[in-house]
Coordinates of N, CA and C in Angstrom, one line a residue:
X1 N -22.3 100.6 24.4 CA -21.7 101.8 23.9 C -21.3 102.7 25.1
X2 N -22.4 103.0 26.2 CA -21.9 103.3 26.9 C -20.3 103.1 27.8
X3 N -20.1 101.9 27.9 CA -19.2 101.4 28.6 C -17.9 101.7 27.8
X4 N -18.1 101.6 26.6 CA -16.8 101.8 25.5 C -16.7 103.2 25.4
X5 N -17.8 104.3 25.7 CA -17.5 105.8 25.8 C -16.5 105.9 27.0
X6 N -16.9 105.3 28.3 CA -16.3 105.5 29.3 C -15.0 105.5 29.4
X7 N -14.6 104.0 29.1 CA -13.4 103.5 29.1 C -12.2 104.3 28.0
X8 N -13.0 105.0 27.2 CA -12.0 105.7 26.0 C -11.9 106.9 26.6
X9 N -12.6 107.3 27.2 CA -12.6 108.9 27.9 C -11.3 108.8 28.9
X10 N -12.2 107.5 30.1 CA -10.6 107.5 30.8 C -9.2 107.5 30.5
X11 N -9.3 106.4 29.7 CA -7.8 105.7 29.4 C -6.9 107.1 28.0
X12 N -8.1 107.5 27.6 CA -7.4 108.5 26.4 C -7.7 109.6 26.1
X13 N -8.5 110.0 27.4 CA -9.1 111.6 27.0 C -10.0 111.5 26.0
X14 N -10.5 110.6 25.1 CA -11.0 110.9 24.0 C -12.7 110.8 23.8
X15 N -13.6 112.2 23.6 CA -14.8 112.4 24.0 C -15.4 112.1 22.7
X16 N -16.6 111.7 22.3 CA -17.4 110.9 21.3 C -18.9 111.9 21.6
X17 N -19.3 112.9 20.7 CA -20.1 113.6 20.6 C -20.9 113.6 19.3
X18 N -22.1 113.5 19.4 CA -22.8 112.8 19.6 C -22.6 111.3 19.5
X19 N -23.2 110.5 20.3 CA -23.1 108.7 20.0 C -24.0 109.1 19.1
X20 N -23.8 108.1 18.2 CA -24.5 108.0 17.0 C -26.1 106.7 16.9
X21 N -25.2 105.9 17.2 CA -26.1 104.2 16.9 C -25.6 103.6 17.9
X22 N -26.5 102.8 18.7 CA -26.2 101.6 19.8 C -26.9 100.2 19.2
X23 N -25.8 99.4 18.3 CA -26.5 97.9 18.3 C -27.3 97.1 19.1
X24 N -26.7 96.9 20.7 CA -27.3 96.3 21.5 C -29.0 97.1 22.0
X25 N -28.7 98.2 22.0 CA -30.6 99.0 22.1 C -30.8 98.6 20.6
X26 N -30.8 98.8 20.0 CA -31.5 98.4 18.2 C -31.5 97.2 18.4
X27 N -30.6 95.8 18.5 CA -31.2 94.3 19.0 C -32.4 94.4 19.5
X28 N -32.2 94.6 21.0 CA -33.7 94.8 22.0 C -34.5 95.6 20.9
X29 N -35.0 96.6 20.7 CA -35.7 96.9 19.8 C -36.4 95.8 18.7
X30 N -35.7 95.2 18.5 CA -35.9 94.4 17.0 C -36.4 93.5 17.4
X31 N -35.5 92.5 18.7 CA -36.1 91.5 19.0 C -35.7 91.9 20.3
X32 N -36.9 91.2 21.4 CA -36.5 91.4 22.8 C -36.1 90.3 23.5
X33 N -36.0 89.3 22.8 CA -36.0 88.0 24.0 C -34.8 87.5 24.1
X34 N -34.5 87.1 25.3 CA -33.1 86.8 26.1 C -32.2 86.0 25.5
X35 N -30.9 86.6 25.6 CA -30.0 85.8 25.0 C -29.3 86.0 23.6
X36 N -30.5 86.8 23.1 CA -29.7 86.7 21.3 C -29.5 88.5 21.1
X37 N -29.6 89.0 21.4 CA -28.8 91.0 21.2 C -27.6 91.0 21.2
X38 N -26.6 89.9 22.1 CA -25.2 90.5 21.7 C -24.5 90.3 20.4
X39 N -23.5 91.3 20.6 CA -22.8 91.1 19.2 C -22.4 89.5 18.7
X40 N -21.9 88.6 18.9 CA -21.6 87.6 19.1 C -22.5 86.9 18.1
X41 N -23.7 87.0 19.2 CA -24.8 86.1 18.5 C -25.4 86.5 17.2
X42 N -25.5 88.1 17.4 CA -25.9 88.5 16.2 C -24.9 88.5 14.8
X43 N -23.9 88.4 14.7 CA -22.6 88.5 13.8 C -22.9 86.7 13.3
X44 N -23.0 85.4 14.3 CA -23.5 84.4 13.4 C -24.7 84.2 13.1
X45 N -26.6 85.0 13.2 CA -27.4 84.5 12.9 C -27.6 85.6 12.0
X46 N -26.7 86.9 11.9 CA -26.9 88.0 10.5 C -25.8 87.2 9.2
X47 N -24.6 87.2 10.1 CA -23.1 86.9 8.9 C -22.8 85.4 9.0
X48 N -23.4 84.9 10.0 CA -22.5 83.2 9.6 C -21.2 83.4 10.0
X49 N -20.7 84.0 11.0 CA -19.5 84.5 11.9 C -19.7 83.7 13.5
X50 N -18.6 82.6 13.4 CA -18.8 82.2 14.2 C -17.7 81.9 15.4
X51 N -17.4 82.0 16.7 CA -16.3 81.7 17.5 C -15.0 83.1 16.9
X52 N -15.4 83.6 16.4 CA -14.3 84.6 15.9 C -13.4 85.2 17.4
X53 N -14.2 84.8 18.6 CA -13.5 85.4 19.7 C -12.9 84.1 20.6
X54 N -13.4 83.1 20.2 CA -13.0 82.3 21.2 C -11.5 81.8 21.9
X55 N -10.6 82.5 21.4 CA -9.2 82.1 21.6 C -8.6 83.4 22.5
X56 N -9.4 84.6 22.7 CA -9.5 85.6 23.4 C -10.3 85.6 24.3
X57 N -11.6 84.9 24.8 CA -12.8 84.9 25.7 C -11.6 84.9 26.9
X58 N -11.4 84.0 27.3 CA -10.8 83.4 28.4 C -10.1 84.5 28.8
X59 N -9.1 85.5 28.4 CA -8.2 86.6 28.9 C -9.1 87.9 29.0
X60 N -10.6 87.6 28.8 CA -11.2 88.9 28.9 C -12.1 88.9 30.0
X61 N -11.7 87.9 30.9 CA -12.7 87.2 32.0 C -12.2 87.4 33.1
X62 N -12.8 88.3 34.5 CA -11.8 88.3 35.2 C -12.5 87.7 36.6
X63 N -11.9 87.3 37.7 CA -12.5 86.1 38.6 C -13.9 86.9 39.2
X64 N -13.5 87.9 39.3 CA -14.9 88.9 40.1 C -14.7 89.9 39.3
X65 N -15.9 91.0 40.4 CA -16.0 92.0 39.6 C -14.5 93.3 40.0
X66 N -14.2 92.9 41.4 CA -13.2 94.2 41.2 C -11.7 93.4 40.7
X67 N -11.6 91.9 40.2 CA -10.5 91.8 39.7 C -10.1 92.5 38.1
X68 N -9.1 92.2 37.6 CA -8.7 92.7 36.2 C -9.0 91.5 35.3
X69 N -8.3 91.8 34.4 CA -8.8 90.8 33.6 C -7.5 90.2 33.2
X70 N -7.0 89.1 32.2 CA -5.6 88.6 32.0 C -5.4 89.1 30.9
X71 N -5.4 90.4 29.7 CA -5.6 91.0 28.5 C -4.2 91.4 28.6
X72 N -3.7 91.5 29.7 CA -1.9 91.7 29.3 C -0.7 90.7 28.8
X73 N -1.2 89.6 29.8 CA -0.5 88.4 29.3 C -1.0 88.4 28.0
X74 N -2.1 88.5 27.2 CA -2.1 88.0 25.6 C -1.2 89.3 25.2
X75 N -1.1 90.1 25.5 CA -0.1 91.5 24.7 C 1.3 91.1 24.7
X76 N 1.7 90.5 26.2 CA 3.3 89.9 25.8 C 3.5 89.1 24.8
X77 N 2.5 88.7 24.1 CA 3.3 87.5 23.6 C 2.6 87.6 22.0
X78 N 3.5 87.9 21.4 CA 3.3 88.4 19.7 C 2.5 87.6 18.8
X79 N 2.2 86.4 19.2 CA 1.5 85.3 18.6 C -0.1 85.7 19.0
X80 N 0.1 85.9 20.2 CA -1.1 86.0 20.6 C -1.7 87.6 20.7
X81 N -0.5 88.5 20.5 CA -1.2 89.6 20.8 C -1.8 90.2 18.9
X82 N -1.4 89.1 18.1 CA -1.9 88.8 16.5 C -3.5 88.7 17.0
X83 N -3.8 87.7 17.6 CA -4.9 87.0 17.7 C -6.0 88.3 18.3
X84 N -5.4 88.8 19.4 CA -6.0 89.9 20.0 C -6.4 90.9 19.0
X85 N -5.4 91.4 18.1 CA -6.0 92.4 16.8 C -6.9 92.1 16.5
X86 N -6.9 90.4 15.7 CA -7.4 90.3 14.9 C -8.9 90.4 15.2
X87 N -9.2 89.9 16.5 CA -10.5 89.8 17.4 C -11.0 91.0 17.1
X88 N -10.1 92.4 17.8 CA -10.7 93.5 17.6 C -11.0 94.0 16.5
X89 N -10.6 94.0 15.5 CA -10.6 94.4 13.9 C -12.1 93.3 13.8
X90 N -11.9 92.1 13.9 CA -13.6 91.3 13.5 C -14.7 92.4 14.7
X91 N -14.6 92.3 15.4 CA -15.7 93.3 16.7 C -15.9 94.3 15.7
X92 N -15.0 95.2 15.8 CA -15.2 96.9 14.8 C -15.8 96.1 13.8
X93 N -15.2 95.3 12.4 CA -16.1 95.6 11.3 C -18.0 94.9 11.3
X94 N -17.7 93.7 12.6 CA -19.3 93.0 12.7 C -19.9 93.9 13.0
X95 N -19.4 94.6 14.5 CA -20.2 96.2 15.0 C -20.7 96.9 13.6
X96 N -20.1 97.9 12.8 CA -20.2 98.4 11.8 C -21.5 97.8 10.7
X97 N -21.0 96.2 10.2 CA -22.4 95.6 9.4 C -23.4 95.8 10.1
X98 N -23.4 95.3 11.4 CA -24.4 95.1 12.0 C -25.7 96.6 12.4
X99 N -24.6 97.5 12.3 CA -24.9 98.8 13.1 C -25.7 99.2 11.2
X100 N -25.3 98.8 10.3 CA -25.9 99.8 8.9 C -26.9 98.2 8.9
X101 N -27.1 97.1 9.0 CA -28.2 96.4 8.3 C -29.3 96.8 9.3
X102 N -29.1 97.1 11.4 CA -30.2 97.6 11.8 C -30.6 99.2 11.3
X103 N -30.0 99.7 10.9 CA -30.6 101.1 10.5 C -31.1 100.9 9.2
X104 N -31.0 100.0 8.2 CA -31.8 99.8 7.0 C -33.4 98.9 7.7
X105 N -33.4 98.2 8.7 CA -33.9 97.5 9.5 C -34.8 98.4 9.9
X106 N -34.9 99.5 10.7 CA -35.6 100.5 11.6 C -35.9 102.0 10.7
X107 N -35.6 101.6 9.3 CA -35.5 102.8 8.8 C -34.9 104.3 9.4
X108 N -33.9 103.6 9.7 CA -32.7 104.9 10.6 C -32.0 105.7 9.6
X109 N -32.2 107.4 9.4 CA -31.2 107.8 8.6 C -30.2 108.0 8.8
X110 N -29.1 108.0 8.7 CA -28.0 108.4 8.9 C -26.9 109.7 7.8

């Protein structure tokens, strides 16, 4: 969450007060052992959501750390910049399930 506050502040001015709920701290929370907190994993062992990103992984990967990433090339190209939505639209709504089943989970009010 933190990292997606950042990047929206830069890129768009746009400030997020209070953060509300962090999935990845509520994972650890829940369970702490390596490997299974990200969204990813948790979207197929909560929803049976599986590879929903895989046709996108590859352009979100960049060689090091001060390189970029290849997320432009999928925007040129309309077929693919479909695929790119679509990715993000499944992220937002698994984020979202995932974010109200751990707060029924931890007895979080919201």
């Amino acid at each position: 969450m933190k990292f997606e506050d950042h990047w929206k502040t830069i890129m768009y001015g746009i400030n997020t007060h209070p953060w509300e709920f962090d999935t990845m701290l509520a994972a650890h929370v829940l369970d702490n052992r390596p490997g299974i907190t990200s969204l990813k994993f948790q979207a197929y062992v909560r929803f049976g959501v599986l590879g929903y990103g895989d046709e996108i992984a590859p352009y979100l990967k960049s060689p090091d750390t001060y390189s970029v990433n290849k997320i432009k090339d999928v925007m040129r190209n309309e077929k693919s910049f479909e695929r790119l939505l679509t990715y993000c639209g499944m992220d937002s709504l698994l984020t979202y399930k995932l974010a109200h089943a751990q707060m029924r989970e931890l007895n979080y009010k919201w």
